[in-house]
Short mmCIF file of C-alpha atoms and ligand atoms in Angstrom, two decimals:
data_model
loop_
_atom_site.label_atom_id
_atom_site.label_comp_id
_atom_site.label_asym_id
_atom_site.label_seq_id
_atom_site.Cartn_x
_atom_site.Cartn_y
_atom_site.Cartn_z
CA MET A 391 6.24 -25.84 10.65
CA ALA A 392 8.18 -22.62 10.40
CA ARG A 393 10.86 -21.67 7.91
CA SER A 394 14.19 -20.08 8.82
CA ASP A 395 15.48 -19.21 5.37
CA ILE A 396 14.22 -16.24 3.39
CA ARG A 397 13.23 -16.69 -0.23
CA PHE A 398 12.76 -14.06 -2.87
CA LEU A 399 13.54 -13.21 -6.48
CA LEU A 400 16.49 -10.93 -7.14
CA GLY A 401 15.47 -9.63 -10.52
CA PHE A 402 14.34 -12.94 -12.00
CA GLU A 403 16.73 -15.15 -10.04
CA PRO A 404 15.39 -17.19 -7.09
CA ILE A 405 17.42 -16.61 -3.91
CA ALA A 406 17.30 -18.50 -0.61
CA LEU A 407 19.32 -17.10 2.29
CA ASN A 408 20.07 -18.80 5.58
CA ASP A 409 21.59 -17.21 8.64
CA VAL A 410 20.30 -13.75 7.82
CA ASP A 411 21.01 -10.93 10.29
CA PRO A 412 17.49 -9.59 10.99
CA ASN A 413 18.92 -6.06 11.35
CA GLN A 414 20.73 -6.03 8.03
CA THR A 415 19.20 -3.60 5.57
CA VAL A 416 18.45 -4.49 1.97
CA LEU A 417 20.77 -1.65 0.93
CA ASP A 418 23.75 -3.04 2.83
CA TRP A 419 23.09 -6.53 1.54
CA LEU A 420 22.89 -5.37 -2.08
CA ARG A 421 26.02 -3.28 -1.91
CA GLU A 422 28.19 -5.33 0.44
CA SER A 423 27.19 -8.93 -0.25
CA MET A 424 26.04 -8.75 -3.88
CA ALA A 425 28.23 -5.90 -5.21
CA LEU A 426 25.08 -4.37 -6.73
CA THR A 427 26.26 -0.84 -6.19
CA GLY A 428 23.80 0.87 -8.54
CA THR A 429 21.62 1.39 -5.46
CA LYS A 430 23.14 4.29 -3.54
CA GLU A 431 23.22 5.43 0.06
CA GLY A 432 22.47 9.12 0.50
CA CYS A 433 20.87 9.70 3.89
CA ALA A 434 20.19 6.19 5.31
CA GLU A 435 16.91 7.48 6.75
CA GLY A 436 14.36 7.20 3.97
CA ASP A 437 14.52 10.85 2.97
CA CYS A 438 16.49 11.19 -0.25
CA GLY A 439 15.41 8.26 -2.44
CA ALA A 440 18.96 7.45 -3.66
CA CYS A 441 18.47 3.88 -2.43
CA THR A 442 15.08 3.32 -4.10
CA VAL A 443 14.47 -0.26 -5.19
CA VAL A 444 11.22 -1.80 -6.35
CA LEU A 445 9.40 -4.70 -4.71
CA ALA A 446 6.76 -6.70 -6.55
CA ASP A 447 4.13 -8.82 -4.79
CA VAL A 448 1.47 -11.04 -6.27
CA ARG A 449 -1.96 -9.70 -5.42
CA HIS A 450 -5.17 -11.08 -6.93
CA GLY A 451 -3.12 -12.81 -9.62
CA GLU A 452 -1.37 -9.60 -10.69
CA LEU A 453 2.01 -8.11 -9.88
CA LEU A 454 1.85 -5.09 -7.60
CA TYR A 455 4.98 -2.94 -7.79
CA LYS A 456 6.05 -0.52 -5.09
CA PRO A 457 9.09 1.72 -4.69
CA VAL A 458 10.78 1.37 -1.30
CA ASN A 459 13.81 2.82 0.46
CA ALA A 460 16.30 -0.05 0.67
CA CYS A 461 18.14 1.78 3.47
CA ILE A 462 15.31 1.21 5.96
CA VAL A 463 13.94 -2.17 4.83
CA PHE A 464 15.33 -5.20 6.67
CA LEU A 465 16.44 -8.20 4.64
CA PRO A 466 13.75 -10.61 5.96
CA GLN A 467 11.07 -8.20 4.71
CA LEU A 468 11.99 -9.34 1.18
CA ASP A 469 10.62 -12.84 1.80
CA GLY A 470 8.12 -13.84 -0.90
CA ARG A 471 8.80 -10.81 -3.09
CA GLN A 472 10.61 -9.82 -6.25
CA LEU A 473 13.40 -7.30 -5.61
CA ILE A 474 14.21 -5.16 -8.62
CA THR A 475 17.27 -2.90 -8.60
CA VAL A 476 18.50 -0.56 -11.30
CA GLU A 477 20.75 -3.37 -12.54
CA HIS A 478 17.70 -5.44 -13.49
CA LEU A 479 15.97 -2.93 -15.74
CA LYS A 480 17.76 -3.66 -18.99
CA GLY A 481 15.90 -5.58 -21.68
CA GLU A 482 16.53 -9.08 -23.05
CA ALA A 483 19.11 -7.76 -25.53
CA GLY A 484 20.80 -5.53 -22.95
CA GLU A 485 19.04 -2.37 -24.12
CA ALA A 486 18.20 0.42 -21.68
CA HIS A 487 14.74 0.33 -20.11
CA PRO A 488 12.32 2.92 -21.59
CA VAL A 489 12.57 4.89 -18.32
CA GLN A 490 16.37 4.94 -18.56
CA GLN A 491 16.24 5.88 -22.23
CA ALA A 492 13.86 8.76 -21.52
CA MET A 493 16.24 10.04 -18.84
CA VAL A 494 19.13 9.92 -21.32
CA ASP A 495 17.12 11.53 -24.13
CA HIS A 496 16.01 14.44 -21.93
CA HIS A 497 19.33 14.96 -20.14
CA GLY A 498 17.74 13.85 -16.86
CA SER A 499 20.70 11.63 -16.00
CA GLN A 500 22.74 14.16 -14.07
CA CYS A 501 24.70 12.64 -11.22
CA GLY A 502 25.36 9.06 -10.35
CA PHE A 503 23.98 9.45 -6.87
CA CYS A 504 20.38 10.43 -7.44
CA THR A 505 19.74 9.12 -10.94
CA PRO A 506 19.30 5.41 -10.11
CA GLY A 507 16.75 6.36 -7.44
CA PHE A 508 14.82 8.61 -9.81
CA VAL A 509 14.84 5.88 -12.44
CA GLN A 510 13.54 3.34 -9.94
CA ALA A 511 10.79 5.65 -8.66
CA LEU A 512 9.68 6.37 -12.22
CA PHE A 513 9.87 2.70 -13.11
CA ALA A 514 7.61 1.81 -10.15
CA PHE A 515 5.20 4.57 -11.14
CA SER A 516 5.04 3.34 -14.72
CA LYS A 517 4.38 -0.23 -13.53
CA GLN A 518 1.53 0.93 -11.28
CA ARG A 519 -0.36 2.27 -14.29
CA SER A 520 -2.40 0.26 -16.73
CA ALA A 521 -2.92 0.91 -20.44
CA SER A 522 -6.51 2.05 -19.77
CA ASP A 523 -5.47 4.79 -17.29
CA SER A 524 -5.72 8.35 -18.49
CA LEU A 525 -2.41 10.11 -19.05
CA PRO A 526 -0.66 11.03 -15.81
CA THR A 527 -0.71 14.70 -14.96
CA ARG A 528 2.31 16.69 -13.91
CA ALA A 529 0.95 16.46 -10.35
CA ASP A 530 0.83 12.63 -10.59
CA ILE A 531 4.45 12.59 -11.70
CA CYS A 532 5.53 14.99 -8.97
CA ASN A 533 3.81 12.75 -6.42
CA ALA A 534 5.72 9.75 -7.75
CA LEU A 535 8.97 11.69 -7.32
CA GLN A 536 8.17 13.32 -3.94
CA GLY A 537 10.60 10.96 -2.19
CA ASN A 538 13.57 11.64 -4.48
CA LEU A 539 15.83 14.58 -3.87
CA CYS A 540 18.19 16.04 -6.44
CA ARG A 541 20.73 18.17 -4.66
CA CYS A 542 21.71 20.07 -7.81
CA THR A 543 18.03 21.07 -8.21
CA GLY A 544 17.98 19.78 -11.78
CA TYR A 545 14.38 18.65 -11.65
CA ARG A 546 13.33 20.13 -15.00
CA PRO A 547 15.01 17.52 -17.26
CA ILE A 548 13.85 14.73 -14.94
CA LEU A 549 10.27 15.91 -15.27
CA ALA A 550 10.73 16.20 -19.04
CA ALA A 551 11.86 12.55 -19.09
CA SER A 552 8.82 11.59 -16.99
CA ASP A 553 6.48 13.34 -19.42
CA ALA A 554 8.00 11.30 -22.23
CA LEU A 555 6.87 8.11 -20.51
CA HIS A 556 3.18 8.58 -21.17
CA THR A 557 3.14 5.72 -23.58
CA GLY A 558 5.66 2.97 -23.39
CA PRO A 559 6.23 -0.40 -25.01
CA ASP A 560 6.11 -3.63 -23.03
CA ASP A 561 9.31 -4.08 -21.05
CA VAL A 562 11.09 -7.21 -19.87
CA PHE A 563 8.83 -7.36 -16.80
CA ASP A 564 5.69 -7.45 -18.95
CA VAL A 565 7.21 -10.11 -21.18
CA ARG A 566 8.10 -12.30 -18.19
CA LYS A 567 5.03 -11.54 -16.11
CA SER A 568 3.48 -15.02 -15.97
CA GLN A 569 6.84 -16.67 -15.23
CA THR A 570 7.46 -14.17 -12.44
CA ILE A 571 4.05 -14.77 -10.87
CA ALA A 572 4.61 -18.56 -11.04
CA ALA A 573 8.09 -18.18 -9.49
CA LEU A 574 6.77 -15.94 -6.68
CA GLU A 575 3.92 -18.33 -5.93
CA LYS A 576 6.44 -21.13 -5.45
CA LEU A 577 8.23 -19.20 -2.70
CA ASP A 578 5.87 -20.42 0.02
CA THR A 579 4.72 -17.36 1.92
CA THR A 580 2.10 -19.39 3.78
CA THR A 581 4.67 -20.71 6.25
CA PRO A 582 5.62 -18.55 9.24
CA LEU A 583 9.20 -17.30 9.35
CA VAL A 584 11.31 -17.82 12.45
CA ILE A 585 14.90 -16.64 12.12
CA GLN A 586 17.43 -16.89 14.97
CA ASN A 587 20.86 -15.56 14.22
CA ARG A 588 23.67 -13.74 16.03
CA GLY A 589 21.56 -13.46 19.17
CA ARG A 590 18.75 -11.80 17.23
CA SER A 591 15.38 -13.13 16.23
CA TYR A 592 12.83 -12.29 13.56
CA ARG A 593 9.40 -13.87 13.55
CA ALA A 594 6.73 -13.36 10.93
CA PRO A 595 3.54 -15.19 11.96
CA ILE A 596 0.80 -15.70 9.39
CA SER A 597 -2.37 -15.65 11.53
CA LEU A 598 -3.76 -13.35 14.21
CA GLU A 599 -3.64 -16.20 16.76
CA GLU A 600 0.02 -16.94 16.03
CA LEU A 601 0.86 -13.26 16.17
CA ALA A 602 -0.90 -12.81 19.53
CA THR A 603 0.97 -15.84 20.91
CA ALA A 604 4.33 -14.67 19.55
CA ILE A 605 3.89 -11.23 21.13
CA GLN A 606 2.91 -12.75 24.47
CA GLU A 607 5.96 -15.02 24.34
CA GLN A 608 8.24 -12.05 23.56
CA PRO A 609 6.51 -9.08 25.20
CA THR A 610 9.60 -6.89 24.85
CA ALA A 611 10.05 -7.59 21.13
CA THR A 612 9.79 -4.70 18.67
CA LEU A 613 6.70 -5.04 16.52
CA LEU A 614 7.45 -4.32 12.91
CA ALA A 615 5.05 -3.10 10.23
CA GLY A 616 6.53 -0.96 7.43
CA SER A 617 9.82 -0.19 9.27
CA THR A 618 9.71 3.50 8.26
CA ASP A 619 10.17 4.42 11.93
CA VAL A 620 11.91 1.28 13.24
CA GLY A 621 14.39 1.22 10.33
CA LEU A 622 15.78 4.58 11.44
CA TRP A 623 16.29 3.39 15.00
CA VAL A 624 18.82 0.94 13.56
CA THR A 625 20.42 3.05 10.82
CA LYS A 626 20.50 6.46 12.52
CA GLN A 627 20.32 5.79 16.24
CA HIS A 628 22.34 2.54 16.08
CA ARG A 629 19.83 0.86 18.38
CA THR A 630 19.94 -2.77 17.31
CA GLN A 631 16.60 -4.56 17.44
CA ASP A 632 17.30 -7.97 18.91
CA GLN A 633 13.74 -9.29 18.72
CA LEU A 634 11.56 -8.31 15.79
CA ILE A 635 8.02 -9.54 15.18
CA ASP A 636 6.80 -8.72 11.67
CA MET A 637 3.02 -8.19 11.61
CA THR A 638 2.55 -7.74 7.89
CA ARG A 639 1.87 -11.33 6.89
CA VAL A 640 -1.36 -11.57 8.87
CA PRO A 641 -4.07 -10.99 6.23
CA GLU A 642 -6.63 -9.46 8.65
CA LEU A 643 -4.19 -6.69 9.55
CA SER A 644 -3.97 -5.46 5.95
CA ARG A 645 -7.71 -5.35 5.32
CA ILE A 646 -9.84 -2.27 4.74
CA GLU A 647 -13.55 -2.98 5.15
CA LYS A 648 -16.90 -1.52 6.15
CA ALA A 649 -17.79 -2.46 9.73
CA GLY A 650 -21.28 -1.18 10.55
CA ASP A 651 -21.08 2.61 10.56
CA ALA A 652 -17.30 2.65 10.40
CA LEU A 653 -14.48 2.18 7.97
CA ARG A 654 -12.18 -0.44 9.51
CA ILE A 655 -8.49 -0.09 8.66
CA GLY A 656 -6.27 -3.03 9.57
CA ALA A 657 -3.23 -1.87 11.56
CA ALA A 658 -0.75 -3.07 8.93
CA CYS A 659 -2.58 -1.41 6.06
CA THR A 660 -0.15 0.81 4.14
CA TYR A 661 -0.79 4.43 3.24
CA GLN A 662 -0.56 3.44 -0.42
CA ASP A 663 -3.37 0.91 0.00
CA ALA A 664 -5.59 3.04 2.25
CA HIS A 665 -5.21 6.30 0.36
CA ALA A 666 -7.96 5.98 -2.27
CA VAL A 667 -10.65 4.80 0.17
CA ILE A 668 -9.84 7.46 2.75
CA ALA A 669 -9.56 10.22 0.12
CA GLN A 670 -12.98 9.33 -1.22
CA ALA A 671 -14.64 9.58 2.20
CA TRP A 672 -12.62 12.57 3.52
CA PRO A 673 -10.77 14.45 0.77
CA ASP A 674 -8.69 16.50 3.23
CA PHE A 675 -7.54 13.31 4.94
CA GLY A 676 -6.58 11.94 1.52
CA GLU A 677 -4.48 15.05 0.85
CA LEU A 678 -2.88 14.65 4.26
CA ILE A 679 -1.84 11.08 3.42
CA ARG A 680 -0.53 12.24 0.04
CA ARG A 681 1.87 14.46 1.96
CA ILE A 682 3.19 11.77 4.32
CA GLY A 683 6.80 11.12 3.30
CA GLY A 684 7.25 10.22 -0.34
CA ALA A 685 5.85 7.36 -2.42
CA GLN A 686 8.51 5.05 -0.94
CA VAL A 687 7.43 5.80 2.64
CA ARG A 688 3.74 5.46 1.79
CA ALA A 689 4.35 2.13 0.06
CA MET A 690 5.71 0.58 3.28
CA GLY A 691 4.49 2.83 6.13
CA THR A 692 1.26 1.90 7.86
CA ILE A 693 -1.46 3.81 9.65
CA GLY A 694 -1.17 1.37 12.57
CA GLY A 695 2.56 2.14 12.83
CA ASN A 696 1.86 5.87 12.89
CA VAL A 697 -0.77 5.49 15.59
CA ALA A 698 1.25 3.05 17.72
CA ASN A 699 4.48 5.00 17.45
CA GLY A 700 2.67 7.79 19.29
CA SER A 701 4.74 10.73 18.08
CA PRO A 702 3.09 14.08 18.94
CA ILE A 703 3.77 15.13 15.35
CA GLY A 704 2.45 11.94 13.71
CA ASP A 705 0.11 13.06 10.95
CA THR A 706 -2.83 10.69 10.97
CA MET A 707 -3.83 10.92 14.62
CA PRO A 708 -5.39 14.41 14.73
CA ALA A 709 -7.61 13.55 11.75
CA LEU A 710 -8.51 10.16 13.23
CA ILE A 711 -9.25 11.68 16.66
CA ALA A 712 -11.36 14.48 15.17
CA LEU A 713 -13.45 11.87 13.35
CA GLY A 714 -14.01 9.96 16.61
CA SER A 715 -11.97 6.88 15.70
CA THR A 716 -11.51 3.92 18.00
CA ILE A 717 -8.65 1.47 18.21
CA LEU A 718 -8.80 -2.28 18.85
CA LEU A 719 -6.04 -3.68 21.05
CA ARG A 720 -5.37 -7.37 21.58
CA ARG A 721 -3.32 -9.33 24.10
CA GLY A 722 -3.53 -13.11 23.80
CA LYS A 723 -7.22 -13.75 23.37
CA GLN A 724 -8.31 -10.58 25.15
CA GLN A 725 -9.41 -7.56 23.16
CA ARG A 726 -10.40 -4.04 24.14
CA ARG A 727 -11.51 -1.10 22.04
CA LEU A 728 -10.75 2.46 23.12
CA PRO A 729 -11.30 5.91 21.70
CA LEU A 730 -8.02 6.81 20.00
CA GLU A 731 -7.71 9.99 22.06
CA ASP A 732 -7.50 7.84 25.24
CA PHE A 733 -4.61 5.83 23.80
CA TYR A 734 -2.11 8.66 24.32
CA LEU A 735 -1.04 9.09 27.93
CA ASP A 736 2.07 11.27 27.78
CA TYR A 737 5.00 12.07 25.50
CA ARG A 738 5.45 8.86 23.46
CA LYS A 739 3.63 6.93 26.20
CA THR A 740 0.56 5.00 25.08
CA ALA A 741 -1.96 2.72 26.75
CA LEU A 742 -0.40 -0.31 25.02
CA GLN A 743 0.41 -2.97 27.62
CA PRO A 744 3.30 -5.48 27.30
CA GLY A 745 2.15 -8.28 25.01
CA GLU A 746 -0.55 -6.11 23.44
CA PHE A 747 -0.79 -4.90 19.83
CA VAL A 748 -3.04 -2.75 17.66
CA VAL A 749 -5.39 -4.80 15.48
CA ASP A 750 -7.37 -2.14 13.66
CA ILE A 751 -8.72 1.39 13.67
CA ASP A 752 -12.41 2.12 13.15
CA ILE A 753 -13.25 5.51 11.63
CA PRO A 754 -16.95 6.36 12.01
CA THR A 755 -18.49 7.25 8.66
CA SER A 756 -20.82 9.79 10.30
CA ASN A 757 -21.95 12.99 8.69
CA LEU A 758 -19.09 14.97 10.16
CA GLU A 759 -17.36 17.12 7.58
CA LEU A 760 -13.58 17.00 8.00
CA ARG A 761 -11.16 19.80 7.36
CA CYS A 762 -7.53 19.16 8.16
CA TYR A 763 -4.35 21.04 7.45
CA LYS A 764 -0.70 20.10 7.72
CA ILE A 765 1.67 23.00 8.23
CA SER A 766 5.30 22.25 7.49
CA LYS A 767 8.26 24.19 6.14
CA ARG A 768 8.20 22.30 2.82
CA LEU A 769 4.99 21.18 1.19
CA ASP A 770 6.19 17.67 0.41
CA GLN A 771 8.26 15.14 2.33
CA ASP A 772 8.37 17.14 5.54
CA ILE A 773 7.31 16.69 9.14
CA SER A 774 4.46 18.82 10.53
CA ALA A 775 5.07 21.81 12.74
CA VAL A 776 1.33 21.93 13.41
CA LEU A 777 -1.51 19.78 12.19
CA GLY A 778 -5.09 20.90 12.81
CA ALA A 779 -8.15 18.73 12.21
CA PHE A 780 -11.73 19.98 12.51
CA ALA A 781 -14.74 17.66 12.20
CA LEU A 782 -17.98 19.58 11.96
CA ALA A 783 -21.74 19.15 11.69
CA PHE A 784 -24.32 21.94 11.50
CA GLU A 785 -28.01 22.31 12.29
CA ALA A 786 -30.26 23.51 9.46
CA ASP A 787 -29.92 27.08 10.80
CA GLN A 788 -26.11 26.86 10.69
CA THR A 789 -25.58 26.59 14.43
CA VAL A 790 -22.78 24.24 15.36
CA LYS A 791 -24.33 20.85 16.09
CA ASP A 792 -21.10 18.94 16.60
CA LEU A 793 -17.47 19.93 16.56
CA ARG A 794 -14.37 17.90 17.31
CA ILE A 795 -11.00 19.63 17.09
CA ALA A 796 -7.65 17.84 17.36
CA PHE A 797 -4.10 19.07 16.93
CA GLY A 798 -0.71 17.55 16.38
CA GLY A 799 2.44 19.44 17.39
CA MET A 800 0.61 21.43 20.08
CA ALA A 801 1.22 19.23 23.13
CA ALA A 802 3.17 16.15 24.24
CA VAL A 803 0.51 13.99 22.59
CA PRO A 804 -1.94 14.37 19.70
CA LYS A 805 -4.71 16.20 21.54
CA ARG A 806 -8.33 17.26 21.37
CA ALA A 807 -9.21 20.88 22.17
CA ILE A 808 -12.25 20.03 24.26
CA ASN A 809 -12.71 23.40 25.96
CA THR A 810 -12.66 25.13 22.60
CA GLU A 811 -15.22 22.70 21.23
CA ARG A 812 -17.47 23.43 24.24
CA ALA A 813 -17.11 27.16 23.67
CA MET A 814 -18.39 26.78 20.11
CA ILE A 815 -21.00 23.98 20.07
CA GLY A 816 -24.56 25.32 19.96
CA LYS A 817 -23.37 28.73 18.73
CA PRO A 818 -23.97 30.19 15.29
CA TRP A 819 -21.16 29.43 12.84
CA ASN A 820 -20.07 33.03 12.46
CA MET A 821 -17.15 35.34 13.07
CA ALA A 822 -18.02 35.99 16.73
CA THR A 823 -17.97 32.25 17.45
CA ILE A 824 -14.67 31.82 15.62
CA LYS A 825 -13.13 34.65 17.66
CA ALA A 826 -14.40 33.00 20.85
CA GLY A 827 -12.90 29.73 19.64
CA GLN A 828 -9.54 31.36 18.96
CA ALA A 829 -9.52 32.86 22.46
CA ALA A 830 -10.36 29.45 23.92
CA LEU A 831 -7.49 27.88 21.96
CA ALA A 832 -5.06 30.39 23.48
CA LYS A 833 -6.15 29.30 26.97
CA GLU A 834 -6.27 25.59 26.21
CA LEU A 835 -3.11 24.96 24.17
CA ALA A 836 0.42 25.15 25.55
CA PRO A 837 2.70 24.42 22.59
CA ILE A 838 6.46 24.11 22.90
CA SER A 839 9.20 25.83 20.92
CA ASP A 840 11.56 23.54 19.03
CA MET A 841 13.53 23.43 15.79
CA ARG A 842 10.34 23.23 13.73
CA ALA A 843 8.52 26.25 15.16
CA SER A 844 8.23 28.53 18.16
CA ALA A 845 5.36 28.23 20.63
CA SER A 846 3.87 31.56 19.58
CA TYR A 847 4.03 30.63 15.88
CA ARG A 848 2.31 27.35 16.64
CA LEU A 849 -0.50 29.01 18.59
CA THR A 850 -1.06 31.64 15.90
CA VAL A 851 -1.15 28.94 13.24
CA ALA A 852 -3.63 26.86 15.25
CA GLN A 853 -5.92 29.88 15.60
CA ASN A 854 -5.59 30.69 11.91
CA LEU A 855 -6.43 27.13 10.96
CA LEU A 856 -9.72 27.45 12.83
CA MET A 857 -10.40 30.55 10.74
CA LYS A 858 -9.44 28.67 7.58
CA ALA A 859 -11.90 25.90 8.42
CA PHE A 860 -14.57 28.56 8.95
CA ILE A 861 -13.87 30.23 5.62
CA GLU A 862 -13.83 26.96 3.75
CA THR A 863 -17.14 25.79 5.22
CA THR A 864 -18.94 29.08 4.78
CA ALA A 865 -20.85 30.39 1.79
CA PRO A 866 -18.44 32.13 -0.62
CA GLU A 867 -20.07 35.58 -0.13
CA THR A 868 -19.61 35.42 3.63
CA ALA A 869 -16.09 34.08 3.27
CA THR A 870 -15.15 36.98 1.00
CA ARG A 871 -16.48 39.45 3.55
CA VAL A 872 -14.45 37.75 6.27
CA LEU A 873 -11.30 37.98 4.20
CA ASP A 874 -11.98 41.69 3.51
CA VAL A 875 -12.25 42.34 7.24
CA SER A 876 -8.98 40.63 8.05
C1 LIG B 1034 11.40 9.89 5.08
C2 LIG B 1034 10.28 9.74 6.05
C3 LIG B 1034 9.24 10.63 6.01
C4 LIG B 1034 8.21 10.52 6.93
N1 LIG B 1034 7.20 11.42 6.86
C5 LIG B 1034 6.20 11.35 7.75
C6 LIG B 1034 5.15 12.29 7.69
O1 LIG B 1034 5.10 13.16 6.81
N2 LIG B 1034 4.18 12.19 8.63
C7 LIG B 1034 4.20 11.22 9.60
O2 LIG B 1034 3.29 11.19 10.42
N3 LIG B 1034 5.17 10.32 9.67
C8 LIG B 1034 6.17 10.36 8.77
N4 LIG B 1034 7.19 9.45 8.83
C9 LIG B 1034 7.20 8.45 9.92
C10 LIG B 1034 6.63 7.07 9.54
O3 LIG B 1034 6.62 6.88 8.14
C11 LIG B 1034 5.20 6.88 10.05
O4 LIG B 1034 5.14 7.06 11.43
C12 LIG B 1034 4.64 5.50 9.67
O5 LIG B 1034 3.25 5.54 9.75
C13 LIG B 1034 5.16 4.39 10.54
O6 LIG B 1034 4.56 3.19 10.11
P1 LIG B 1034 5.40 1.86 9.90
O7 LIG B 1034 4.47 0.82 9.45
O8 LIG B 1034 6.57 2.10 9.04
O9 LIG B 1034 5.86 1.59 11.39
P2 LIG B 1034 7.12 0.81 11.97
O10 LIG B 1034 8.34 1.58 11.76
O11 LIG B 1034 7.13 -0.60 11.50
O12 LIG B 1034 6.70 0.84 13.51
C14 LIG B 1034 6.57 2.07 14.19
C15 LIG B 1034 6.25 1.83 15.67
O13 LIG B 1034 4.93 1.31 15.81
C16 LIG B 1034 4.94 0.02 16.44
N5 LIG B 1034 3.90 -0.75 15.77
C17 LIG B 1034 3.71 -0.87 14.43
N6 LIG B 1034 2.57 -1.54 14.19
C18 LIG B 1034 2.04 -1.84 15.41
C19 LIG B 1034 0.86 -2.52 15.82
N7 LIG B 1034 -0.02 -3.02 14.96
N8 LIG B 1034 0.64 -2.65 17.16
C20 LIG B 1034 1.50 -2.13 18.07
N9 LIG B 1034 2.63 -1.47 17.72
C21 LIG B 1034 2.89 -1.34 16.41
C22 LIG B 1034 6.36 -0.48 16.23
O14 LIG B 1034 6.72 -1.42 17.22
C23 LIG B 1034 7.14 0.81 16.35
O15 LIG B 1034 7.26 1.16 17.71
C24 LIG B 1034 8.23 9.49 7.91
C25 LIG B 1034 9.27 8.57 7.92
C26 LIG B 1034 10.29 8.68 7.01
C27 LIG B 1034 11.39 7.67 7.02
S1 LIG B 1035 19.65 6.50 1.39
FE1 LIG B 1035 18.36 8.24 1.36
S2 LIG B 1035 16.41 7.30 1.27
FE2 LIG B 1035 17.72 5.65 1.52
S1 LIG B 1036 20.86 14.54 -10.08
FE1 LIG B 1036 22.16 14.21 -8.35
S2 LIG B 1036 22.31 16.17 -7.47
FE2 LIG B 1036 20.90 16.46 -9.07
#
């Protein structure tokens, strides 16, 4: 039996909605239907954080809080969750939440547009920490606020307010924790959702089999994971999505597990969930994920969505390709696994067939050392102009045993530089080999000029990134000599 109403907690109040428009955003619903106007619209594309709300899910008997951009989350994605807006933060006696009070005390409450979003992002951050965690560093706080822009550049008082939050008393959410968990568990998320309204449909199956069947029945439907790409199609490009199939309720798709000699990442696994495991195995890859969007985008956005979307400037693919990752595709009961590099056929054209979907991505946990670098105009919350990933292994005598190079932003698809690899494998890892590699890159890559960078800038950067990988993987004395020369 499927359900057609969506059920969630708004603050602490249970809500059941029938006849939901699957394309309506949480932001529009809050402001237009509920008159909860504390949540603001700045950009409507997930960039500014003015619309930040917090979602809480029950996981392993605990509440897991995440900040999300209400402007690009569709209403049915709330099903089974607690939605917390800035209006819900006050305490039992109406007092300001400790986060709000800290903002007032440190003059961090500057304009009405950005402040609710900053408060919500800080609130989510404070709820993600436990009493036993060491004090957050300034870098931790900046990460939590990466997705919130203040146009008057008044970040200093906001950071001062964040510093003041190092220790905080229990808030209303701690006091009501067990009631909230009990209320969420009553919402029945084990039933598939099937919504039909205004000529649009939204299906959220709960098993892999049901998902495969749903996608075969509606092969032209838009598959939905975190909606950090799809949401913008609706809000910015005004392309309504008449058939949506939400993949995020299928437990297998959110798993991260060891699978033989690989780390298996379920396609609907979010950046937030995958970050720690990936960062431990490949620190540069962890840093790359830390720079994807802001905390709100990483809380919803998935690695599977990045890979399937197939943008030539998607950030995870060069790193995944350099590490030799494979991708499992499924249509009905049929499955096939391909090297990720073979998935990309042309500009935004992938090997995905109608009715097919991505199940997981296997990243070999070989001895390849990964270096990867994202080059963008801003360090945080920006799209790459070039992304270079270099996976390396050396013989005992420092000749190159294995080398896999992949770039984003250098072609119509995320692409390996195979000729360059061939020019360098078996050679000593020294300056002459790097120079030969740089020359090979110039022959092999044909970047385009666009608003992010010119073709010549991109090529120079790609060559310099090879040099950077060399310097970083070379003994400090040699690296210093190299730097002296250049
Ligand atoms: C403010 C902002 C900042 C961003 N910054 C970055 C950035 O720094 N780097 C970057 O690379 N990207 C960035 N993005 C883009 C986006 O966040 C990523 O591409 C993200 O990984 C998409 O994942 P998702 O789960 O949200 O995908 P969705 O939006 O749900 O889906 C994206 C596409 O993938 C398809 N899809 C999803 N899952 C599957 C599946 N399992 N099988 C088949 N098809 C599937 C969907 O049908 C859709 O075509 C940013 C986006 C925003 C809004
Ligand atoms: S309105 Fe700017 S992120 Fe949502
Ligand atoms: S706080 Fe809104 S512009 Fe700075």
